Amino acid sequence: MSLARGTKLQQYEILAPLGVGGMGEVYRARDTRLKRQVAIKILPESWTQNPSAVERFIREARAASALNHPNIITIFDIGQSHNLHFMATELVDGHTLRDHLKRARLQLSETLEIAIQIAYALTAAHAAGIVHRDIKPENIMLRKDGYVKVLDFGLAKLTERETRTAADATATLLKAATNPGTILGTAYYMSPEQARGLEVDARSDIFSFAIVVYEMVAGMQPFSGATTSDVIAALLQTEPPPLSQCVADCPAELAWSVGKALQKDRDERYQTIKSLLGDLKRLKQRLEFEAELARVNSSSHSALNEATNAASGTKTLAEEQVTLIFPPKNLPTTNTARAATRKTRLRKAIDSLAVLPLVNASRDPNAEYLSDGLTECIINSLSKLPKLRVVPRSTVFRYKGSDADPQEIGRELGVRAVFAGRVLQHGDSLIIKTELIDIAQDSHLWGEQYRRKMTDIFSLQEEIAEDISEKLRLKLSGEEKKRLVKRYTENTDAYKVYLKGRYFVTTKRTEAWIKRGIEQFQQAIDLDPNYALAYSGLADAYAFLASSTGGWSPREAYPKARAAALKALAIDEALGEAHSSLGFYYLLYEWNFAEAEREFKRAIELSPHYPHAHDGYGFYLKAVGRHQEAMRECLMIQQLDPLSPFAHVSLGWAYYFARQDDLAVAQCKKALAMEPHSAFAYWILGLTYLQQGRVESAISALSKAVTFSDSGLAFEAHLGFAYAVAGKRAEAEEVLADLQENAAQRYVSAYYFAIVYLGLSNQDEAVKWLEKAYEERSGFLPFLKVDPIVDALRALPPFTKLLRRVGLET
């Protein structure tokens, strides 16, 4: 039965047919009550006499409406009118994946983007206990704005409530094999267990999803036949050609992942869609990284060096970094190859590791510093080994308190192994239970329980680090073994308060917590005046207070940071962290760019996997206008710290300074996808929008930066600039008044006033306040050479003179 235009179903007015699906006809309609267009799905009239069909139709609405996800179609309503059962859903402005596949072969980047969004939808559904059971290109819609929507949960079931028996399902399937169209699901996209009529779970969706990905990549389905019976026979008995045979340039990782997901034995597949999603995201990240690196290199000034390196057979630093982060992967396609690969891996060292935050099993908040501190110290010890990539603290601590599976975390981070454990403090005794997991082998490598007195904490930490390196099959030189067990103090009390200092400074970077950290570091130094790490921690704490958002005057804080860093290096010249701290001092306070570069390079030489050192070197490169090198350094940070939104912000900043606005916006949006409340991401996004002339968008972004920074004055000042550019003079002057009110109570950088006056086109006042910022040693001034926001001042002689005084012009 076809519905004519103008037919009314309750408040819905039919406008035009959209198509016919297995569960009924679909129409475009108008919701006359809410004044919006919707899609109406109608159950075939011939089915209304079938209670099970009606139940399935209602089940689709119930299952899908329970899911609130951007990649799953939204259910608005379900009802009955004129003996018709219908469902009202959002109207997707786009076309099905099937239509898309008919038009042209997809590019790999497009395939991965679509696949990842489908996997996100299934992850949400499976987390809610819902299995789709009919994943196919017809049930996937591609919106014009790039969003993917998964449709038709008509075959979905609540996994804990399904009572249909395997025998019933088998009977249905046998009947369907001779009556195409009534089969439960679509034969080409069924899992083997579904084709057999067995009980299905989320792993069935993983198989169907893999078929869709296979088809997107290869341009053909992996299982085919002239009849439904032939398709099912192929599905149950034959192995499809590997994707690498179908498509010459198919990444090996993708071929392996699809092959694993298409294992006929569901115990051999990915056990969760989230694990598969993690591998797809990592592959997409690698390809984007390589494309970004190629783009940066193509516009670099180092063509001669590249040619020289190529002639000598030497890899560039950037190429070595790609190899380091994304080592070649042995990807089995047959049982023989899989066995050979396992033997090879047994002999090879594991070259990447994530040390997950040790769990505070004591449940005592006062002991939290101990579990966190031990984690950080193990990370720092292992990071000294040049052959081992250790995921930094800033990334792994995002998993603190998470009940996520270590296997999934390892896949998401792209490491070969994960170390996890629990710490129990009982009086003066410590009990630490640990395990080491081989992600590539899906196996338990090693586990141990340690019992020690608190006075033995140093030997305990060393023993754990040595055991981990041994189980990772790392061959260490004598010098590397010394680095691994190096002690910075023999005083256990000093060590305990040092751990507390790191806990306060790194957990919350608020002024109050940083001050508490400084107190602990100072106490550690009082207990052991030769404790280099405590001095280095003190240097970082004062530098945080002196930063653009720290709230302390640079003249008050930075000299203290310098003194602490120099003391740390006087005790231990090989402490990379202290060299990094000193580099920030030279860059942001003393404006000694040559010394800053030397210190950052020395820090990277000593601690090649320390993101903070690479970040500092990247900021130096931005300040002096070496844009291509800055971009490459920022890309390195992203690979070292893959879950850090600030790594994307940092690259966005590099693009902003290089006047590559579209690329800057893209990086900020990636940061916001990882951390929706990132004040720094909204900050750089707003500044970039200003350069693009998108003033209202800039005001919106900068307003969010102010909100999410808890009214940070640096962000507020740039919002005032945006107000002024938009002609909202009253709002800009209100920002000035707020800055003045704050300045009466605490330090407020003169640079903030200069920026607002610049927006108000008062260049004389802007220059005057920049001169005051010079006297204050503002950390913003090293970037005056490259910052587009001060372009209006560049022709003024006082500004040129200021650049020379800062050291940016000769």
PDB file of C-alpha atoms in Angstrom, residues 631-780:
ATOM      1  CA  MET A 631      55.248  21.629  12.839  1.00  0.00           C
ATOM      2  CA  ARG A 632      57.433  18.531  12.691  1.00  0.00           C
ATOM      3  CA  GLU A 633      58.250  18.833  16.389  1.00  0.00           C
ATOM      4  CA  CYS A 634      54.542  19.159  17.210  1.00  0.00           C
ATOM      5  CA  LEU A 635      53.805  16.050  15.158  1.00  0.00           C
ATOM      6  CA  MET A 636      56.421  14.237  17.220  1.00  0.00           C
ATOM      7  CA  ILE A 637      54.656  15.324  20.410  1.00  0.00           C
ATOM      8  CA  GLN A 638      51.381  13.923  19.100  1.00  0.00           C
ATOM      9  CA  GLN A 639      52.980  10.545  18.572  1.00  0.00           C
ATOM     10  CA  LEU A 640      54.711  10.506  21.950  1.00  0.00           C
ATOM     11  CA  ASP A 641      51.550  11.622  23.767  1.00  0.00           C
ATOM     12  CA  PRO A 642      48.696  10.332  21.575  1.00  0.00           C
ATOM     13  CA  LEU A 643      45.813  11.148  23.929  1.00  0.00           C
ATOM     14  CA  SER A 644      46.928  14.671  24.770  1.00  0.00           C
ATOM     15  CA  PRO A 645      44.578  17.321  23.378  1.00  0.00           C
ATOM     16  CA  PHE A 646      47.279  19.918  24.023  1.00  0.00           C
ATOM     17  CA  ALA A 647      49.500  18.154  21.473  1.00  0.00           C
ATOM     18  CA  HIS A 648      46.910  19.072  18.822  1.00  0.00           C
ATOM     19  CA  VAL A 649      46.561  22.567  20.266  1.00  0.00           C
ATOM     20  CA  SER A 650      50.325  22.979  19.998  1.00  0.00           C
ATOM     21  CA  LEU A 651      50.295  22.031  16.312  1.00  0.00           C
ATOM     22  CA  GLY A 652      47.290  24.320  15.825  1.00  0.00           C
ATOM     23  CA  TRP A 653      49.351  27.108  17.351  1.00  0.00           C
ATOM     24  CA  ALA A 654      52.181  26.385  14.905  1.00  0.00           C
ATOM     25  CA  TYR A 655      49.761  26.601  11.975  1.00  0.00           C
ATOM     26  CA  TYR A 656      48.254  29.803  13.394  1.00  0.00           C
ATOM     27  CA  PHE A 657      51.659  31.475  13.595  1.00  0.00           C
ATOM     28  CA  ALA A 658      52.456  30.238  10.064  1.00  0.00           C
ATOM     29  CA  ARG A 659      49.178  31.794   8.785  1.00  0.00           C
ATOM     30  CA  GLN A 660      47.807  28.383   7.742  1.00  0.00           C
ATOM     31  CA  ASP A 661      44.416  29.032   9.270  1.00  0.00           C
ATOM     32  CA  ASP A 662      42.382  26.114   7.925  1.00  0.00           C
ATOM     33  CA  LEU A 663      44.940  23.645   9.261  1.00  0.00           C
ATOM     34  CA  ALA A 664      44.968  25.437  12.621  1.00  0.00           C
ATOM     35  CA  VAL A 665      41.188  25.143  12.876  1.00  0.00           C
ATOM     36  CA  ALA A 666      41.344  21.428  12.042  1.00  0.00           C
ATOM     37  CA  GLN A 667      43.869  20.739  14.817  1.00  0.00           C
ATOM     38  CA  CYS A 668      41.849  22.685  17.392  1.00  0.00           C
ATOM     39  CA  LYS A 669      38.739  20.707  16.479  1.00  0.00           C
ATOM     40  CA  LYS A 670      40.680  17.465  16.909  1.00  0.00           C
ATOM     41  CA  ALA A 671      41.707  18.653  20.362  1.00  0.00           C
ATOM     42  CA  LEU A 672      38.090  19.461  21.218  1.00  0.00           C
ATOM     43  CA  ALA A 673      36.969  16.032  20.025  1.00  0.00           C
ATOM     44  CA  MET A 674      39.344  14.612  22.670  1.00  0.00           C
ATOM     45  CA  GLU A 675      38.607  17.197  25.375  1.00  0.00           C
ATOM     46  CA  PRO A 676      35.375  19.170  24.776  1.00  0.00           C
ATOM     47  CA  HIS A 677      36.216  21.623  27.592  1.00  0.00           C
ATOM     48  CA  SER A 678      39.746  22.495  26.489  1.00  0.00           C
ATOM     49  CA  ALA A 679      40.142  26.222  27.132  1.00  0.00           C
ATOM     50  CA  PHE A 680      43.403  26.315  25.158  1.00  0.00           C
ATOM     51  CA  ALA A 681      41.790  24.692  22.114  1.00  0.00           C
ATOM     52  CA  TYR A 682      38.951  27.230  22.130  1.00  0.00           C
ATOM     53  CA  TRP A 683      41.522  29.996  22.628  1.00  0.00           C
ATOM     54  CA  ILE A 684      43.574  29.180  19.517  1.00  0.00           C
ATOM     55  CA  LEU A 685      40.393  28.378  17.587  1.00  0.00           C
ATOM     56  CA  GLY A 686      39.013  31.826  18.431  1.00  0.00           C
ATOM     57  CA  LEU A 687      42.249  33.588  17.446  1.00  0.00           C
ATOM     58  CA  THR A 688      42.304  31.712  14.143  1.00  0.00           C
ATOM     59  CA  TYR A 689      38.686  32.585  13.424  1.00  0.00           C
ATOM     60  CA  LEU A 690      39.632  36.245  13.907  1.00  0.00           C
ATOM     61  CA  GLN A 691      42.297  35.935  11.213  1.00  0.00           C
ATOM     62  CA  GLN A 692      39.704  34.374   8.908  1.00  0.00           C
ATOM     63  CA  GLY A 693      37.303  37.259   9.499  1.00  0.00           C
ATOM     64  CA  ARG A 694      34.792  35.002  11.286  1.00  0.00           C
ATOM     65  CA  VAL A 695      34.342  37.418  14.154  1.00  0.00           C
ATOM     66  CA  GLU A 696      31.138  36.026  15.670  1.00  0.00           C
ATOM     67  CA  SER A 697      32.576  32.507  15.621  1.00  0.00           C
ATOM     68  CA  ALA A 698      35.691  33.901  17.291  1.00  0.00           C
ATOM     69  CA  ILE A 699      33.625  35.529  20.046  1.00  0.00           C
ATOM     70  CA  SER A 700      31.784  32.256  20.632  1.00  0.00           C
ATOM     71  CA  ALA A 701      35.016  30.229  20.845  1.00  0.00           C
ATOM     72  CA  LEU A 702      36.805  32.724  23.082  1.00  0.00           C
ATOM     73  CA  SER A 703      33.776  32.959  25.378  1.00  0.00           C
ATOM     74  CA  LYS A 704      34.011  29.199  25.873  1.00  0.00           C
ATOM     75  CA  ALA A 705      37.741  29.532  26.570  1.00  0.00           C
ATOM     76  CA  VAL A 706      36.925  32.025  29.337  1.00  0.00           C
ATOM     77  CA  THR A 707      34.214  29.746  30.740  1.00  0.00           C
ATOM     78  CA  PHE A 708      36.265  26.549  30.723  1.00  0.00           C
ATOM     79  CA  SER A 709      39.335  28.287  32.171  1.00  0.00           C
ATOM     80  CA  ASP A 710      37.288  29.577  35.109  1.00  0.00           C
ATOM     81  CA  SER A 711      37.573  33.169  33.858  1.00  0.00           C
ATOM     82  CA  GLY A 712      41.260  33.049  32.920  1.00  0.00           C
ATOM     83  CA  LEU A 713      42.417  36.582  32.224  1.00  0.00           C
ATOM     84  CA  ALA A 714      44.553  35.683  29.191  1.00  0.00           C
ATOM     85  CA  PHE A 715      41.465  34.305  27.461  1.00  0.00           C
ATOM     86  CA  GLU A 716      39.300  37.202  28.632  1.00  0.00           C
ATOM     87  CA  ALA A 717      41.751  39.727  27.162  1.00  0.00           C
ATOM     88  CA  HIS A 718      41.580  38.104  23.736  1.00  0.00           C
ATOM     89  CA  LEU A 719      37.794  37.982  24.024  1.00  0.00           C
ATOM     90  CA  GLY A 720      37.935  41.740  24.645  1.00  0.00           C
ATOM     91  CA  PHE A 721      40.002  42.094  21.460  1.00  0.00           C
ATOM     92  CA  ALA A 722      37.346  40.124  19.532  1.00  0.00           C
ATOM     93  CA  TYR A 723      34.551  42.278  20.961  1.00  0.00           C
ATOM     94  CA  ALA A 724      36.395  45.399  19.824  1.00  0.00           C
ATOM     95  CA  VAL A 725      36.977  44.027  16.304  1.00  0.00           C
ATOM     96  CA  ALA A 726      33.264  43.190  16.094  1.00  0.00           C
ATOM     97  CA  GLY A 727      32.382  46.792  16.958  1.00  0.00           C
ATOM     98  CA  LYS A 728      31.106  45.847  20.416  1.00  0.00           C
ATOM     99  CA  ARG A 729      32.981  48.632  22.136  1.00  0.00           C
ATOM    100  CA  ALA A 730      30.972  48.540  25.356  1.00  0.00           C
ATOM    101  CA  GLU A 731      31.771  44.844  25.888  1.00  0.00           C
ATOM    102  CA  ALA A 732      35.471  45.452  25.146  1.00  0.00           C
ATOM    103  CA  GLU A 733      35.622  48.312  27.639  1.00  0.00           C
ATOM    104  CA  GLU A 734      33.896  46.108  30.181  1.00  0.00           C
ATOM    105  CA  VAL A 735      36.749  43.631  29.778  1.00  0.00           C
ATOM    106  CA  LEU A 736      39.238  46.462  30.362  1.00  0.00           C
ATOM    107  CA  ALA A 737      37.407  47.431  33.532  1.00  0.00           C
ATOM    108  CA  ASP A 738      37.487  43.837  34.763  1.00  0.00           C
ATOM    109  CA  LEU A 739      41.232  43.611  34.106  1.00  0.00           C
ATOM    110  CA  GLN A 740      41.787  46.830  36.058  1.00  0.00           C
ATOM    111  CA  GLU A 741      39.679  45.560  38.955  1.00  0.00           C
ATOM    112  CA  ASN A 742      41.712  42.343  39.097  1.00  0.00           C
ATOM    113  CA  ALA A 743      44.977  44.278  38.839  1.00  0.00           C
ATOM    114  CA  ALA A 744      44.100  46.101  42.048  1.00  0.00           C
ATOM    115  CA  GLN A 745      44.157  42.763  43.890  1.00  0.00           C
ATOM    116  CA  ARG A 746      46.800  40.638  42.137  1.00  0.00           C
ATOM    117  CA  TYR A 747      49.243  40.514  39.263  1.00  0.00           C
ATOM    118  CA  VAL A 748      47.674  41.027  35.831  1.00  0.00           C
ATOM    119  CA  SER A 749      49.946  41.049  32.798  1.00  0.00           C
ATOM    120  CA  ALA A 750      50.253  44.378  30.993  1.00  0.00           C
ATOM    121  CA  TYR A 751      50.088  42.370  27.776  1.00  0.00           C
ATOM    122  CA  TYR A 752      46.370  41.758  28.385  1.00  0.00           C
ATOM    123  CA  PHE A 753      45.647  45.486  28.412  1.00  0.00           C
ATOM    124  CA  ALA A 754      47.725  45.959  25.250  1.00  0.00           C
ATOM    125  CA  ILE A 755      45.651  43.366  23.387  1.00  0.00           C
ATOM    126  CA  VAL A 756      42.303  44.953  24.261  1.00  0.00           C
ATOM    127  CA  TYR A 757      43.545  48.431  23.323  1.00  0.00           C
ATOM    128  CA  LEU A 758      44.849  47.004  20.065  1.00  0.00           C
ATOM    129  CA  GLY A 759      41.369  45.681  19.286  1.00  0.00           C
ATOM    130  CA  LEU A 760      39.963  49.139  20.020  1.00  0.00           C
ATOM    131  CA  SER A 761      42.446  50.554  17.432  1.00  0.00           C
ATOM    132  CA  ASN A 762      44.182  52.621  20.114  1.00  0.00           C
ATOM    133  CA  GLN A 763      47.704  51.878  18.919  1.00  0.00           C
ATOM    134  CA  ASP A 764      49.412  54.376  21.210  1.00  0.00           C
ATOM    135  CA  GLU A 765      47.914  52.746  24.317  1.00  0.00           C
ATOM    136  CA  ALA A 766      48.667  49.297  22.926  1.00  0.00           C
ATOM    137  CA  VAL A 767      52.356  50.143  22.465  1.00  0.00           C
ATOM    138  CA  LYS A 768      52.514  51.780  25.890  1.00  0.00           C
ATOM    139  CA  TRP A 769      51.162  48.623  27.564  1.00  0.00           C
ATOM    140  CA  LEU A 770      53.521  46.437  25.507  1.00  0.00           C
ATOM    141  CA  GLU A 771      56.397  48.508  26.901  1.00  0.00           C
ATOM    142  CA  LYS A 772      55.104  47.709  30.402  1.00  0.00           C
ATOM    143  CA  ALA A 773      54.865  44.042  29.413  1.00  0.00           C
ATOM    144  CA  TYR A 774      58.526  44.267  28.393  1.00  0.00           C
ATOM    145  CA  GLU A 775      59.464  45.571  31.819  1.00  0.00           C
ATOM    146  CA  GLU A 776      57.474  42.704  33.397  1.00  0.00           C
ATOM    147  CA  ARG A 777      59.204  40.146  31.142  1.00  0.00           C
ATOM    148  CA  SER A 778      55.858  38.869  29.828  1.00  0.00           C
ATOM    149  CA  GLY A 779      56.000  35.368  28.369  1.00  0.00           C
ATOM    150  CA  PHE A 780      53.890  36.486  25.398  1.00  0.00           C
TER     151      PHE A 780
END
